[in-house]
């Protein structure tokens, strides 16, 4: 059943590209339907049904693709980000052929991310990481302008470095453990204490994933890529791509394969704290709306890695919960940025002001997203950040917990600055005639805002059905 | 061991050469040489199948594709070549040089091989690929499809090159292809004329 997450979009792409012109019009509705179907399946399908092979597909229906509770969270996040990116991309890309290519490449990226979540083998993981990366390069360069090509090229180069590190790691793991499946490598590491080559392999793989995840000090490509990509692509990149290719893969491998050594914990805690602080400080000084959000993403992903570094069940649950929340509120913030850019023609926050008078829905939803990012109750972000800080404190890393809390103040500062410069204050005269964003942008804005509020308000219920079972990834 | 080291150094030099060469043909040949050296290394590392694929696909097929593409383009003038690709050799060779020096130094360092390698299981590559690595094959198909869209998005022919600001006002014959003399006269390398275009009228730059 899990293999349908890859085969259905693949058949869709093949069908849409058949030489019948009328099929192109079905691209957007098909992709949107797919996002709803994936979200619904993630929420309502039991895990046993996900892992049941499909005899009607023969051997294709029994590929070694596995879904567990952690995978369900990611599949749901992928569906939400896809739902957010599609209408914005469809509306903001004006050339028809480019729009069609956007949908096709988005479907390929989604297949790649679904594959990353479902596979249980290092080499297959690498292949699907590359699928996502190739689709992302092209999406970033979709407009073929100088900035987009530069952003895509930086991502390409650093991604190639990450790939080289990961392939080196896979080769070393194959040599020392005799296999590439997660189970084989985990068993070998468990029964034999890691030797120096295995440690080098783990270090290389973690380094590669930190580059993919855009964590400090490997984040050089991220702000340029997020800023220069078309709006729909930025939503996809910030909402889910870096999370799936970097952060989720780190969570999966550290908890399920490599295990928690003191060195891994130290590295994750340090990189997490560094990303939180550097990302927040860099976001403070930005003028470009999207660039500010890009640095904010780096900071928020630092919280996830910090929580993962504790190695406790609560820490892992907090990391995954914040991953989901970040996918929602960051996608929403990038939708708000797209709405502002589409209506005003600029992302320069110093040239804007008082937009909430003309764009009330965009303004209100951006406030909800900002409050959630800053960890203000009772929104979703508050609960995930609270869990993270409690997990870090209880695990004994009190300095890191204090750093995380203080960085939260910086988060508040840059978001308040953004709100004041863009949405509040006196409306700039030349923007008097602007209107609220198109309904195709408003719908995902409102839906994501409702998810942020709903997850926060119904947190006790989500705690039992969503958060506590996640710690089962420890075995 | 010494031969392998020499081959690796040769591989690095030809790879760097393929980046530094301004002439596209020479760069493609340097890349082909890189692939050839890599396939020799693969033979020496007891991977004949991988070596054959590297030789036939990367060294041969890819080079042929590159040469075909290069032959369809007009070479840049010397001034444009220098403007586009200024010499920054010292930037680019620093990292490969450091890597080679580090690799040479590592040969004197005893890396503890303190593990027992699991026994190699003899297996047929075809059955491994088709029976055990199906997700990888699926992923490969997806990468090829992504590459197809990449080419479509990034290299689709435009009416005007993006860096041309002039409006084309030269009257031309009602043919869909410009002669080299006409191309030089208007300063563009290639043009695609769409059906229905009035070639006698000034054409505006495509945005």
XYZ file of C-alpha atoms in Angstrom:
682
model
C 0.000 0.000 0.000
C 2.858 2.369 0.814
C 4.222 1.959 -2.699
C 1.102 3.729 -4.017
C 2.570 6.962 -2.633
C 5.181 6.715 -5.374
C 3.364 4.858 -8.152
C 0.221 7.006 -8.267
C 2.102 10.320 -8.769
C 4.412 8.570 -11.274
C 1.472 7.305 -13.329
C -0.011 10.769 -13.059
C 3.107 12.422 -14.475
C 3.285 9.914 -17.324
C -0.406 10.415 -18.150
C -0.257 14.208 -17.957
C 2.661 14.274 -20.367
C 1.024 12.164 -23.033
C 0.624 14.090 -26.292
C -3.000 15.077 -25.681
C -3.078 18.801 -24.986
C -6.261 18.682 -22.914
C -4.597 16.526 -20.252
C -2.347 19.449 -19.208
C -5.338 21.207 -17.696
C -5.721 18.307 -15.260
C -2.235 18.797 -13.779
C -3.221 21.195 -11.004
C -6.444 19.403 -9.932
C -4.629 16.052 -10.006
C -1.793 17.294 -7.807
C -4.200 18.988 -5.392
C -6.321 15.832 -5.123
C -3.174 13.856 -4.428
C -2.260 16.168 -1.549
C -5.724 15.737 0.006
C -5.572 11.965 -0.480
C -2.145 11.724 1.155
C -3.267 13.878 4.094
C -6.450 11.860 4.578
C -4.587 8.551 4.325
C -2.009 9.745 6.871
C -4.724 10.753 9.337
C -7.160 7.874 8.998
C -5.430 4.793 7.585
C -4.141 2.332 10.221
C -0.463 1.480 10.030
C -1.172 -2.230 9.346
C -3.006 -1.287 6.190
C -0.146 0.945 5.050
C 2.313 -1.955 5.311
C 0.115 -4.535 3.630
C 1.524 -5.571 0.239
C -0.657 -5.193 -2.829
C -0.733 -8.568 -4.624
C -2.404 -7.038 -7.657
C 0.781 -5.102 -8.386
C 2.925 -8.220 -8.269
C 6.445 -7.646 -6.997
C 5.967 -3.861 -7.388
C 3.367 -3.986 -4.643
C 5.771 -5.496 -2.139
C 8.771 -3.194 -2.330
C 10.603 -2.825 0.945
C 8.751 0.386 1.854
C 7.649 0.691 5.468
C 5.411 3.159 7.289
C 5.586 3.755 11.030
C 4.323 6.503 13.351
C 7.258 8.781 12.568
C 6.644 8.238 8.869
C 2.961 9.141 9.248
C 3.887 12.542 10.716
C 6.189 13.241 7.768
C 3.705 12.047 5.155
C 1.099 14.376 6.661
C 3.591 17.272 6.690
C 4.490 16.589 3.034
C 0.806 16.649 2.086
C 0.240 19.947 3.941
C 3.258 21.620 2.326
C 2.142 20.359 -1.096
C -1.358 21.748 -0.492
C 0.194 25.101 0.477
C 2.669 25.303 -2.437
C 0.378 24.275 -5.295
C -2.172 27.115 -5.456
C 0.462 29.759 -4.716
C 2.732 28.404 -7.445
C -0.169 28.073 -9.880
C -1.193 31.665 -9.290
C 2.211 33.351 -9.187
C 3.781 31.595 -12.177
C 2.288 33.292 -15.192
C 3.646 31.266 -18.113
C 1.536 28.209 -18.824
C 4.399 25.894 -19.782
C 6.354 26.904 -16.689
C 3.313 26.263 -14.512
C 2.946 22.788 -15.989
C 6.651 22.087 -15.390
C 6.223 23.377 -11.824
C 3.470 20.852 -11.097
C 5.439 17.991 -12.651
C 8.605 18.848 -10.736
C 6.629 19.294 -7.523
C 5.171 15.799 -7.962
C 8.677 14.408 -8.534
C 9.949 16.182 -5.400
C 7.000 14.771 -3.430
C 7.729 11.261 -4.728
C 11.335 11.713 -3.687
C 10.331 12.835 -0.192
C 7.789 10.031 0.174
C 10.542 7.618 -0.835
C 12.916 9.066 1.786
C 10.258 8.499 4.452
C 9.415 4.961 3.327
C 12.775 3.299 2.580
C 14.796 1.330 5.102
C 18.069 1.070 3.195
C 20.986 3.504 3.025
C 21.523 3.328 -0.716
C 17.807 3.647 -1.491
C 17.740 6.614 0.892
C 20.584 8.209 -1.074
C 18.758 7.624 -4.383
C 15.559 9.289 -3.159
C 17.558 12.143 -1.613
C 18.967 12.750 -5.083
C 15.512 12.603 -6.662
C 14.351 15.346 -4.294
C 17.546 17.342 -4.806
C 17.422 17.272 -8.624
C 13.765 18.326 -8.641
C 14.564 21.096 -6.134
C 17.492 22.461 -8.209
C 15.305 22.825 -11.240
C 12.430 24.332 -9.247
C 14.737 26.974 -7.738
C 15.918 27.904 -11.248
C 12.413 27.894 -12.701
C 12.400 31.603 -13.553
C 15.873 31.382 -15.121
C 16.798 34.767 -13.676
C 20.278 35.526 -12.354
C 19.297 35.250 -8.682
C 17.455 31.973 -9.146
C 20.310 30.404 -11.110
C 22.796 31.560 -8.466
C 20.658 30.167 -5.641
C 20.161 26.883 -7.484
C 23.866 26.608 -8.286
C 24.860 27.135 -4.628
C 22.376 24.445 -3.598
C 23.742 22.151 -6.335
C 27.364 22.543 -5.250
C 26.738 22.083 -1.524
C 24.344 19.233 -2.212
C 27.077 17.546 -4.257
C 29.436 17.854 -1.276
C 26.741 16.346 0.967
C 26.214 13.527 -1.528
C 29.935 12.781 -1.668
C 30.058 12.579 2.144
C 27.018 10.298 2.268
C 28.313 7.959 -0.433
C 31.658 7.716 1.388
C 29.749 6.847 4.543
C 27.669 4.196 2.756
C 30.816 2.627 1.285
C 32.491 2.504 4.710
C 29.365 1.073 6.365
C 29.087 -1.601 3.657
C 32.717 -2.501 4.231
C 32.458 -2.759 8.006
C 28.951 -4.129 8.470
C 28.374 -6.098 5.262
C 25.060 -4.489 4.363
C 23.269 -1.276 3.573
C 19.867 -1.898 5.131
C 19.084 -0.049 8.350
C 18.452 -3.323 10.190
C 21.767 -4.874 9.153
C 23.825 -1.795 10.010
C 21.999 -1.243 13.308
C 22.516 -4.900 14.317
C 26.207 -4.769 13.417
C 26.708 -1.551 15.407
C 24.804 -2.967 18.355
C 26.725 -6.224 18.625
C 30.169 -4.884 17.816
C 31.390 -1.662 19.352
C 31.925 0.923 16.624
C 35.452 0.936 15.203
C 37.215 3.999 13.843
C 36.015 3.457 10.278
C 32.414 3.190 11.437
C 32.801 6.390 13.441
C 34.193 8.149 10.358
C 31.226 6.832 8.357
C 28.724 8.108 10.903
C 30.468 11.496 11.050
C 30.422 11.771 7.238
C 26.749 10.847 7.019
C 25.712 13.241 9.784
C 27.784 15.985 8.123
C 26.064 15.353 4.800
C 22.636 15.507 6.428
C 23.516 18.756 8.215
C 24.335 20.275 4.810
C 21.049 19.001 3.385
C 19.181 20.354 6.396
C 20.799 23.783 6.139
C 22.143 23.718 9.696
C 24.882 26.076 10.842
C 27.710 26.087 9.740
C 26.542 24.357 6.554
C 23.693 26.759 5.832
C 25.379 28.900 3.152
C 23.052 27.827 0.368
C 19.776 28.130 2.224
C 18.982 31.871 2.375
C 19.853 32.414 -1.298
C 17.868 29.384 -2.450
C 14.769 30.263 -0.400
C 14.894 33.919 -1.376
C 15.500 33.554 -5.077
C 13.141 30.672 -5.778
C 9.620 31.395 -7.047
C 7.075 31.761 -4.234
C 5.502 28.319 -4.585
C 8.948 26.725 -4.590
C 10.033 28.648 -1.463
C 6.984 27.269 0.354
C 7.924 23.736 -0.649
C 11.614 24.152 0.240
C 11.035 25.839 3.589
C 7.929 23.876 4.447
C 9.147 20.352 3.904
C 12.143 19.703 1.608
C 14.949 20.618 4.029
C 13.047 18.978 6.856
C 12.641 15.683 5.048
C 16.071 15.497 3.406
C 18.026 16.668 6.438
C 16.174 16.768 9.711
C 13.849 13.747 9.410
C 16.693 11.592 8.049
C 18.869 12.617 11.013
C 16.075 11.680 13.422
C 15.516 8.331 11.691
C 19.182 7.342 11.550
C 20.268 8.594 14.967
C 17.335 7.006 16.798
C 17.044 3.818 14.766
C 20.483 2.980 13.349
C 23.512 4.827 14.749
C 22.275 5.061 18.308
C 23.150 7.721 20.851
C 26.799 7.940 21.711
C 28.069 10.825 23.836
C 29.814 12.270 20.775
C 26.649 12.285 18.663
C 24.719 13.935 21.484
C 27.376 16.623 21.925
C 27.538 17.341 18.212
C 23.754 17.563 17.823
C 23.341 19.761 20.898
C 26.101 22.102 19.758
C 24.930 22.363 16.149
C 21.355 22.823 17.339
C 22.252 25.647 19.717
C 24.509 27.294 17.131
C 21.770 27.192 14.497
C 19.223 28.640 16.924
C 21.405 31.597 17.843
C 23.022 32.363 14.480
C 19.760 31.947 12.588
C 17.920 34.272 14.975
C 20.650 36.939 14.987
C 20.939 36.876 11.190
C 17.171 37.199 10.798
C 17.212 40.397 12.887
C 19.153 42.373 10.313
C 17.275 41.393 7.151
C 15.299 43.703 4.874
C 14.049 41.076 2.446
C 10.928 39.347 3.765
C 11.800 35.908 2.393
C 15.436 36.122 3.441
C 14.349 36.886 6.994
C 12.066 33.849 6.942
C 14.936 31.723 5.599
C 17.166 32.597 8.557
C 14.212 32.064 10.870
C 13.900 28.540 9.408
C 17.538 27.838 10.255
C 16.882 28.951 13.823
C 13.741 26.851 14.229
C 15.425 23.761 12.809
C 18.085 24.308 15.427
C 15.407 23.745 18.092
C 14.531 20.396 16.493
C 18.175 19.273 16.445
C 18.728 20.504 20.012
C 15.783 18.414 21.171
C 17.017 15.396 19.199
C 20.414 15.755 20.841
C 19.009 15.064 24.295
C 18.444 11.436 23.329
C 15.413 11.104 25.578
C 11.930 9.957 24.601
C 10.513 13.396 25.427
C 13.239 15.084 23.395
C 12.553 12.973 20.330
C 8.808 13.494 20.647
C 9.363 17.254 20.972
C 11.649 17.268 17.937
C 9.087 15.518 15.745
C 6.218 17.669 17.035
C 8.176 20.863 16.323
C 9.076 19.505 12.877
C 5.367 19.192 12.091
C 4.511 22.590 13.573
C 7.340 24.263 11.695
C 6.157 22.724 8.433
C 2.766 24.340 9.051
C 3.686 27.805 10.320
C 6.711 28.301 8.062
C 4.658 27.353 4.988
C 2.085 29.860 6.131
C 4.637 32.630 6.564
C 5.982 32.023 3.074
C 2.421 32.109 1.717
C 2.009 35.493 3.444
C 5.277 36.659 1.839
C 4.017 35.469 -1.561
C 0.750 37.350 -1.057
C 2.600 40.544 -0.139
C 4.980 40.229 -3.086
C 2.174 39.483 -5.531
C 0.097 42.468 -4.429
C 2.817 45.060 -3.795
C 5.562 43.913 -6.182
C 8.261 44.039 -3.519
C 9.667 42.065 -0.601
C 11.633 44.969 0.839
C 10.176 45.366 4.313
C 11.382 48.971 4.552
C 9.280 49.898 1.526
C 6.117 48.415 3.002
C 3.897 49.367 5.883
C 0.310 49.294 7.100
C -0.645 46.446 4.777
C -3.097 44.893 7.240
C -5.491 47.727 6.414
C -5.706 46.503 2.814
C -4.834 42.826 3.376
C -6.577 41.953 6.664
C -6.670 38.171 6.198
C -3.011 37.974 5.206
C -2.126 40.218 8.139
C -4.159 38.209 10.654
C -2.813 34.842 9.511
C 0.761 36.162 9.588
C 0.212 37.213 13.218
C -0.980 33.695 14.069
C 2.059 32.162 12.348
C 4.440 34.610 14.037
C 2.967 33.977 17.503
C 3.259 30.226 16.958
C 6.885 30.570 15.796
C 7.721 32.693 18.811
C 6.147 30.095 21.128
C 3.213 32.131 22.423
C 0.368 30.128 24.011
C -2.047 28.644 23.217
C -0.785 28.076 19.681
C 0.913 24.899 18.447
C 4.432 26.305 18.480
C 4.200 27.064 22.200
C 3.609 23.427 23.106
C 6.384 22.007 20.937
C 8.896 24.576 22.201
C 7.800 23.942 25.794
C 8.363 20.207 25.356
C 11.778 20.876 23.822
C 12.913 23.178 26.613
C 11.621 20.832 29.315
C 13.332 17.870 27.601
C 16.649 19.722 27.354
C 16.416 20.927 30.985
C 15.429 17.551 32.418
C 18.216 15.826 30.457
C 20.683 18.030 32.331
C 21.735 20.406 29.551
C 20.649 23.513 31.401
C 22.917 25.945 29.567
C 21.449 24.866 26.253
C 17.941 25.243 27.674
C 18.724 28.824 28.738
C 20.162 29.570 25.278
C 16.980 28.212 23.670
C 14.780 30.400 25.883
C 16.838 33.549 25.290
C 16.890 32.920 21.528
C 13.097 32.784 21.730
C 13.221 36.440 22.744
C 15.255 37.240 19.629
C 12.653 35.332 17.598
C 9.970 37.567 19.089
C 12.069 40.620 18.279
C 12.578 39.953 14.577
C 9.011 38.882 14.026
C 7.642 41.932 15.850
C 9.921 44.044 13.681
C 8.584 42.301 10.570
C 4.975 42.803 11.637
C 5.540 46.473 12.407
C 7.356 47.137 9.146
C 5.055 45.187 6.858
C 1.547 44.913 8.268
C 1.142 47.569 10.914
C 1.896 51.258 11.136
C 0.850 53.853 8.558
C -0.089 52.593 5.118
C 2.488 53.725 2.552
C 0.833 56.108 0.087
C 1.792 54.279 -3.084
C 0.197 51.110 -1.684
C -3.218 52.735 -1.163
C -4.763 50.935 -4.090
C -3.649 47.405 -3.308
C -6.177 44.729 -2.511
C -6.258 41.529 -0.514
C -4.588 38.499 -2.092
C -6.387 36.185 -4.484
C -8.682 33.594 -2.916
C -6.342 30.843 -4.180
C -3.732 32.212 -1.758
C -6.200 33.045 1.031
C -7.553 29.504 1.305
C -4.225 27.842 2.221
C -3.444 30.826 4.514
C -6.636 30.307 6.460
C -6.400 26.503 6.509
C -2.855 26.532 7.865
C -3.796 29.145 10.459
C -6.681 26.934 11.590
C -4.315 23.954 11.863
C -1.935 26.049 13.999
C -4.774 27.136 16.290
C -6.417 23.704 16.357
C -3.252 21.805 17.240
C -2.587 24.309 20.022
C -6.084 24.347 21.490
C -6.565 20.571 21.273
C -3.063 19.828 22.478
C -4.109 17.457 25.318
C -5.799 15.178 22.794
C -2.864 15.403 20.414
C -0.478 14.628 23.278
C -2.023 11.183 23.748
C -2.697 10.221 20.156
C 0.251 11.897 18.437
C 3.139 12.807 20.718
C 3.430 10.014 23.235
C 3.329 7.206 20.597
C 6.191 8.887 18.706
C 8.696 8.026 21.404
C 8.170 4.453 20.257
C 10.825 5.104 17.611
C 13.324 4.280 20.323
C 12.220 0.683 20.041
C 49.340 1.028 -4.801
C 51.659 3.587 -6.403
C 49.872 3.120 -9.727
C 46.515 3.723 -8.034
C 47.864 6.902 -6.448
C 49.149 8.136 -9.813
C 45.820 7.333 -11.441
C 43.962 9.223 -8.692
C 46.204 12.260 -9.160
C 45.671 12.042 -12.920
C 41.926 11.795 -12.323
C 41.945 14.947 -10.196
C 44.064 16.869 -12.716
C 41.823 15.982 -15.653
C 38.692 16.782 -13.617
C 40.076 20.212 -12.672
C 41.136 20.694 -16.284
C 37.586 20.089 -17.474
C 36.445 22.983 -15.247
C 39.276 25.365 -16.118
C 39.266 24.871 -19.885
C 37.442 27.681 -21.683
C 37.160 25.746 -24.912
C 34.098 23.541 -24.538
C 35.507 20.789 -26.754
C 38.674 20.556 -24.682
C 36.598 20.563 -21.513
C 34.471 17.680 -22.818
C 37.605 15.735 -23.748
C 39.059 16.343 -20.263
C 35.817 15.025 -18.760
C 36.009 11.950 -20.978
C 39.597 11.406 -19.852
C 38.416 11.639 -16.227
C 35.857 8.908 -16.911
C 38.448 6.714 -18.635
C 40.865 6.968 -15.691
C 37.973 6.237 -13.327
C 37.034 3.106 -15.253
C 40.676 1.942 -15.149
C 40.611 2.434 -11.371
C 37.374 0.469 -11.153
C 38.983 -2.438 -13.051
C 41.901 -2.332 -10.643
C 39.466 -2.367 -7.686
C 37.880 -5.582 -9.033
C 34.659 -4.014 -10.289
C 34.688 -4.850 -13.986
C 30.959 -4.339 -14.485
C 31.046 -0.845 -12.983
C 34.138 -0.085 -15.096
C 32.400 -1.178 -18.294
C 29.369 0.999 -17.512
C 31.609 3.954 -16.689
C 33.527 3.535 -19.927
C 30.562 2.981 -22.192
C 28.148 5.493 -20.685
C 30.173 8.284 -19.108
C 33.311 8.240 -21.211
C 31.650 7.448 -24.529
C 27.946 8.211 -24.664
C 28.030 11.370 -22.546
C 31.030 12.702 -24.496
C 29.214 12.070 -27.774
C 26.172 13.947 -26.431
C 28.345 16.849 -25.294
C 30.152 17.015 -28.655
C 26.851 16.935 -30.543
C 25.491 19.786 -28.420
C 28.683 21.826 -28.765
C 28.610 21.349 -32.551
C 25.117 22.919 -32.656
C 26.341 26.108 -30.990
C 28.434 28.924 -32.375
C 31.746 29.366 -30.544
C 32.144 32.532 -28.499
C 34.556 35.220 -29.666
C 37.754 35.526 -27.665
C 36.542 38.743 -25.973
C 33.236 37.197 -24.912
C 35.023 34.057 -23.711
C 37.331 36.087 -21.485
C 34.457 38.191 -20.213
C 32.409 35.119 -19.302
C 35.128 32.938 -17.886
C 37.866 35.043 -16.304
C 40.871 33.108 -15.112
C 40.554 32.221 -11.453
C 42.717 29.161 -11.541
C 44.238 29.669 -8.143
C 40.799 29.643 -6.504
C 39.835 26.382 -8.085
C 43.041 24.354 -7.741
C 43.514 25.053 -4.018
C 40.972 22.523 -2.791
C 41.957 19.609 -5.092
C 45.630 20.264 -4.268
C 44.871 20.188 -0.544
C 42.900 16.956 -0.992
C 45.765 15.316 -2.906
C 48.309 16.401 -0.282
C 46.007 15.138 2.498
C 45.565 11.797 0.698
C 49.348 11.467 0.263
C 49.918 12.207 3.954
C 47.229 9.683 4.928
C 49.183 6.916 3.185
C 51.777 7.300 5.929
C 49.135 7.195 8.672
C 48.104 3.752 9.809
C 44.318 3.755 9.772
C 43.228 1.068 12.226
C 41.370 -1.579 10.251
C 40.071 -3.044 13.490
C 37.101 -4.893 12.115
C 36.386 -8.277 10.631
C 34.914 -7.842 7.187
C 31.770 -9.905 6.736
C 32.085 -12.653 4.125
C 31.263 -11.466 0.633
C 28.164 -13.163 -0.725
C 28.586 -14.090 -4.369
C 25.620 -12.836 -6.335
C 24.630 -12.079 -9.880
C 24.373 -8.339 -10.498
C 21.260 -8.734 -12.622
C 19.333 -10.628 -9.956
C 20.500 -8.193 -7.266
C 19.348 -5.235 -9.332
C 15.976 -6.626 -10.374
C 15.053 -8.593 -7.236
C 16.706 -6.822 -4.317
C 17.141 -3.210 -5.402
C 13.761 -2.395 -6.918
C 13.304 0.847 -4.957
C 16.664 2.020 -6.338
C 15.569 1.321 -9.915
C 12.370 3.243 -9.252
C 14.421 6.121 -7.907
C 16.639 6.054 -10.988
C 13.573 6.363 -13.208
C 12.423 9.352 -11.182
C 15.845 11.015 -11.499
C 15.743 10.569 -15.283
C 12.250 12.106 -15.421
C 13.427 14.986 -13.224
C 16.390 15.458 -15.558
C 14.037 15.551 -18.540
C 12.043 18.376 -16.957
C 15.276 20.069 -15.956
C 16.391 20.200 -19.581
C 12.947 21.392 -20.628
C 12.850 24.181 -18.076
C 16.462 25.318 -18.271
C 17.356 24.941 -21.932
C 14.198 25.562 -23.892
C 14.944 27.779 -26.868
C 14.013 31.432 -26.514
C 13.292 33.893 -29.283
C 16.041 36.225 -28.084
C 18.964 35.655 -25.754
C 18.255 37.217 -22.406
C 21.271 39.554 -22.585
C 20.294 41.200 -25.862
C 18.606 44.545 -25.424
C 18.267 45.601 -29.056
C 15.137 45.318 -31.037
C 15.760 43.291 -34.157
C 14.894 45.429 -37.121
C 16.849 43.798 -39.927
C 14.642 42.585 -42.746
C 15.347 38.972 -43.563
C 14.285 36.335 -45.999
C 11.126 34.474 -45.120
C 12.986 31.411 -43.956
C 13.103 29.968 -40.483
C 16.887 29.844 -40.304
C 19.406 32.688 -40.405
C 22.631 32.331 -42.323
C 25.808 32.818 -40.292
C 26.288 36.227 -42.002
C 22.830 37.362 -40.891
C 23.458 36.039 -37.381
C 26.661 38.064 -37.192
C 24.902 41.149 -38.590
C 22.354 41.192 -35.781
C 24.755 39.851 -33.195
C 22.861 36.771 -32.087
C 23.917 33.168 -32.234
C 20.691 31.482 -33.057
C 17.101 32.318 -33.450
C 13.911 30.420 -33.605
C 11.261 32.046 -35.673
C 7.756 31.148 -34.762
C 5.065 30.467 -37.266
C 3.165 33.612 -38.230
C 5.903 36.069 -37.305
C 6.160 38.986 -39.704
C 9.854 39.047 -40.376
C 9.807 42.471 -42.021
C 8.557 44.195 -38.870
C 10.717 45.029 -35.845
C 10.586 42.256 -33.295
C 10.527 43.148 -29.601
C 12.667 41.423 -27.000
C 10.919 38.549 -25.344
C 10.558 39.268 -21.618
